[in-house]
Amino acid sequence: MTAVLQAQSLYRFFHAGDDETLALQGVSLEVQRGEVLAITGPSGSGKSTLLSVLAGLDEPDGGMVRLDGERLSRRSEEDRARMRGRLLGVLYQQANLVEHLSVEGNVALAQRLGARAGDAAWRGEILERCGIAARAHDRPSRLSGGELARAGVAVALANDPPIVLADEPTGELDEITAARVLDLLRERAATGAAVVLVTHSPAVAAAADRELRLSDGKVAA
């Protein structure tokens, strides 16, 4: 079975004057449909850089990322953005909602940028699944922390993506809200999506099917 998310020998270097930081050094991974992978490691180990490269928000200096068999790396930003819209849902730690839009408006915006523009039925279903339908017409500033987190999940799932990438999805949440967000992501995996979680949390890592630990930009033994 071909993995829905593949990364082959990823390298990423950063330069500041004469100094060079080796952020990623030959990182490879594969994630199957229905699988939850936790990416762990200490601060500075390359987790956020890896997530950015997997999402096509940053280009690797070496190696390749494939989404559902399609090459993501070394394409134009326009092409990468189109692929993100069709194939990826990205959940940010700060939810990343547009303040002047309602919750439903944020989900609709994500749909317009992706593959399900105008699909009001799916929009309503995902708001309901995320437990945020009652606040669909409210702006982000009117939501509690837990509601913001669930709204962020709804935006990430707006286009029913086969791959979900989540950056510290439970990082600043209380225990009950964190458990709910993690349940939503595991539910997504149960429907056949590949879910990748970047986390410092041992509890989140334990809830994943598999853990990939980074150390100094490399996959730790």
Coordinates of C-alpha atoms in Angstrom, one line a residue:
M1 CA 0.0 0.0 0.0
T2 CA 1.4 3.4 -1.0
A3 CA 1.6 5.8 1.9
V4 CA -0.6 8.9 1.6
L5 CA 2.2 11.1 3.0
Q6 CA 5.8 10.4 2.1
A7 CA 9.0 12.3 2.9
Q8 CA 12.3 11.1 1.5
S9 CA 15.7 12.2 2.9
L10 CA 14.7 15.8 3.8
Y11 CA 17.4 18.4 4.4
R12 CA 16.9 22.0 5.5
F13 CA 19.8 24.4 6.2
F14 CA 19.6 28.0 7.5
H15 CA 22.4 30.6 7.4
A16 CA 23.0 33.6 9.6
G17 CA 26.3 35.2 8.6
D18 CA 29.0 32.6 8.8
D19 CA 26.9 30.3 10.9
E20 CA 24.9 27.4 9.4
T21 CA 22.1 25.6 11.2
L22 CA 21.3 22.1 10.1
A23 CA 17.6 22.0 10.9
L24 CA 16.8 18.7 9.1
Q25 CA 19.4 16.1 8.2
G26 CA 18.1 13.2 6.1
V27 CA 14.6 12.9 7.7
S28 CA 12.4 10.3 6.0
L29 CA 8.9 9.2 7.0
E30 CA 5.7 7.5 5.6
V31 CA 2.2 7.8 7.0
Q32 CA -0.6 5.5 5.9
R33 CA -4.3 6.4 5.7
G34 CA -6.0 5.9 9.1
E35 CA -2.7 6.3 11.0
V36 CA -1.8 8.8 13.7
L37 CA 1.9 9.7 13.8
A38 CA 3.3 11.8 16.7
I39 CA 6.5 13.8 15.9
T40 CA 8.3 14.5 19.2
G41 CA 11.6 15.8 20.4
P42 CA 13.1 18.7 22.4
S43 CA 12.8 22.3 21.4
G44 CA 15.2 23.0 18.5
S45 CA 15.1 19.4 17.2
G46 CA 13.5 20.3 13.9
K47 CA 9.8 19.5 14.5
S48 CA 8.3 22.8 13.3
T49 CA 10.7 22.9 10.4
L50 CA 9.6 19.4 9.4
L51 CA 6.0 20.3 9.7
S52 CA 6.5 23.4 7.5
V53 CA 8.2 21.3 4.8
L54 CA 5.6 18.6 4.9
A55 CA 2.9 21.3 4.4
G56 CA 4.8 22.9 1.5
L57 CA 5.1 26.1 3.4
D58 CA 8.9 25.8 3.2
E59 CA 11.0 24.1 0.6
P60 CA 13.6 21.5 1.5
D61 CA 17.2 22.0 0.4
G62 CA 17.3 18.3 -0.4
G63 CA 14.8 15.4 -0.5
M64 CA 11.2 15.2 -1.6
V65 CA 7.7 15.3 -0.1
R66 CA 4.8 13.5 -1.8
L67 CA 1.1 13.9 -1.0
D68 CA -1.1 11.1 -2.1
G69 CA 1.5 10.1 -4.7
E70 CA 1.9 13.7 -6.1
R71 CA 5.2 15.5 -5.7
L72 CA 4.8 18.6 -3.5
S73 CA 8.5 19.7 -3.3
R74 CA 10.1 22.0 -5.9
R75 CA 6.9 23.2 -7.4
S76 CA 5.7 26.8 -7.6
E77 CA 4.1 28.4 -4.6
E78 CA 0.8 28.6 -6.5
D79 CA 1.0 24.8 -7.3
R80 CA 1.8 24.0 -3.7
A81 CA -1.1 26.2 -2.4
R82 CA -3.5 24.3 -4.7
M83 CA -2.2 21.0 -3.4
R84 CA -2.6 22.1 0.2
G85 CA -6.2 23.1 -0.5
R86 CA -7.0 19.7 -2.0
L87 CA -5.0 17.3 0.2
L88 CA -4.0 19.0 3.5
G89 CA -5.7 20.3 6.6
V90 CA -3.3 22.2 8.8
L91 CA -4.2 22.9 12.5
Y92 CA -2.1 25.6 14.1
Q93 CA -1.6 26.0 17.8
Q94 CA -3.2 29.5 17.8
A95 CA -6.2 28.4 15.6
N96 CA -5.2 31.0 13.0
L97 CA -8.8 32.3 12.4
V98 CA -9.7 35.4 10.5
E99 CA -11.1 37.8 13.2
H100 CA -13.6 39.7 11.0
L101 CA -15.3 36.4 9.8
S102 CA -17.6 34.2 11.8
V103 CA -16.7 30.6 12.6
E104 CA -18.8 29.5 9.7
G105 CA -17.2 32.2 7.5
N106 CA -13.7 30.9 8.4
V107 CA -14.7 27.4 7.4
A108 CA -16.3 28.7 4.1
L109 CA -13.1 30.7 3.3
A110 CA -11.0 27.5 3.7
Q111 CA -13.4 25.7 1.4
R112 CA -13.1 28.4 -1.2
L113 CA -9.3 28.0 -1.1
G114 CA -9.6 24.2 -1.4
A115 CA -11.7 21.6 -3.0
R116 CA -15.2 22.0 -1.5
A117 CA -16.2 25.6 -2.3
G118 CA -19.9 26.1 -1.6
D119 CA -20.4 22.8 0.1
A120 CA -22.7 24.0 2.8
A121 CA -23.8 20.5 3.8
W122 CA -20.3 19.4 4.6
R123 CA -19.6 22.7 6.3
G124 CA -22.6 22.2 8.6
E125 CA -21.6 18.6 9.3
I126 CA -18.1 19.5 10.3
L127 CA -19.2 22.3 12.5
E128 CA -21.6 19.8 14.2
R129 CA -18.9 17.2 14.6
C130 CA -16.5 19.6 16.2
G131 CA -19.2 20.7 18.6
I132 CA -19.1 24.3 17.5
A133 CA -22.3 24.6 15.4
A134 CA -24.0 26.7 18.1
R135 CA -21.3 29.3 17.8
A136 CA -21.2 29.2 14.0
H137 CA -22.2 32.9 13.5
D138 CA -19.9 34.3 16.2
R139 CA -16.6 35.9 15.6
P140 CA -13.4 34.3 17.1
S141 CA -13.1 37.1 19.7
R142 CA -16.4 35.9 21.3
L143 CA -15.2 32.3 21.7
S144 CA -13.7 30.6 24.7
G145 CA -10.3 28.9 24.5
G146 CA -11.9 25.5 24.0
E147 CA -14.3 26.8 21.4
L148 CA -11.4 28.5 19.5
A149 CA -9.6 25.2 19.5
R150 CA -12.6 23.3 18.1
A151 CA -13.2 26.0 15.5
G152 CA -9.5 25.6 14.4
V153 CA -10.1 21.9 13.9
A154 CA -13.2 22.6 11.8
V155 CA -11.2 24.9 9.6
A156 CA -8.5 22.3 9.2
L157 CA -11.1 19.7 8.1
A158 CA -13.1 22.1 5.9
N159 CA -12.1 20.3 2.7
D160 CA -12.3 16.7 4.1
P161 CA -8.6 16.3 3.6
P162 CA -6.8 12.9 3.4
I163 CA -3.9 14.4 5.4
V164 CA -4.1 16.5 8.6
L165 CA -1.0 18.2 10.1
A166 CA -1.3 19.6 13.6
D167 CA 1.2 21.8 15.4
E168 CA 1.0 21.3 19.2
P169 CA -2.8 20.9 18.9
T170 CA -3.2 20.6 22.7
G171 CA -0.4 22.9 23.8
E172 CA -2.3 25.6 25.6
L173 CA -5.5 23.9 26.3
D174 CA -7.0 22.6 29.6
E175 CA -7.2 18.8 30.1
I176 CA -10.8 18.4 29.1
T177 CA -10.5 20.5 25.9
A178 CA -7.2 18.9 25.0
A179 CA -8.9 15.4 25.2
R180 CA -11.8 16.6 23.0
V181 CA -9.4 18.0 20.3
L182 CA -7.4 14.8 20.4
D183 CA -10.6 12.8 20.1
L184 CA -11.6 14.8 17.0
L185 CA -8.3 14.1 15.3
R186 CA -8.5 10.4 16.1
E187 CA -12.0 10.3 14.7
R188 CA -10.6 11.9 11.6
A189 CA -8.0 9.1 11.3
A190 CA -10.8 6.5 11.8
T191 CA -12.4 7.8 8.6
G192 CA -9.2 7.1 6.7
A193 CA -7.1 10.3 7.0
A194 CA -3.5 10.3 7.9
V195 CA -2.9 12.5 11.0
V196 CA 0.5 13.9 11.9
L197 CA 0.8 15.6 15.4
V198 CA 3.8 17.7 16.4
T199 CA 3.8 17.6 20.2
H200 CA 5.8 17.9 23.4
S201 CA 3.0 16.1 25.3
P202 CA 3.7 12.5 26.4
A203 CA 0.0 12.0 26.6
V204 CA -0.6 13.0 23.0
A205 CA 2.4 10.9 21.9
A206 CA 0.9 7.9 23.8
A207 CA -2.4 8.3 22.0
A208 CA -0.8 8.1 18.6
D209 CA -0.3 4.9 16.7
R210 CA 3.4 5.5 16.2
E211 CA 6.0 8.0 17.4
L212 CA 8.9 9.6 15.4
R213 CA 11.4 11.3 17.6
L214 CA 13.8 14.0 16.3
S215 CA 17.1 15.0 17.8
D216 CA 19.3 17.7 16.2
G217 CA 17.4 17.5 13.0
K218 CA 17.7 13.7 12.7
V219 CA 15.4 10.8 13.4
A220 CA 16.5 9.5 16.8
A221 CA 17.3 5.8 17.1

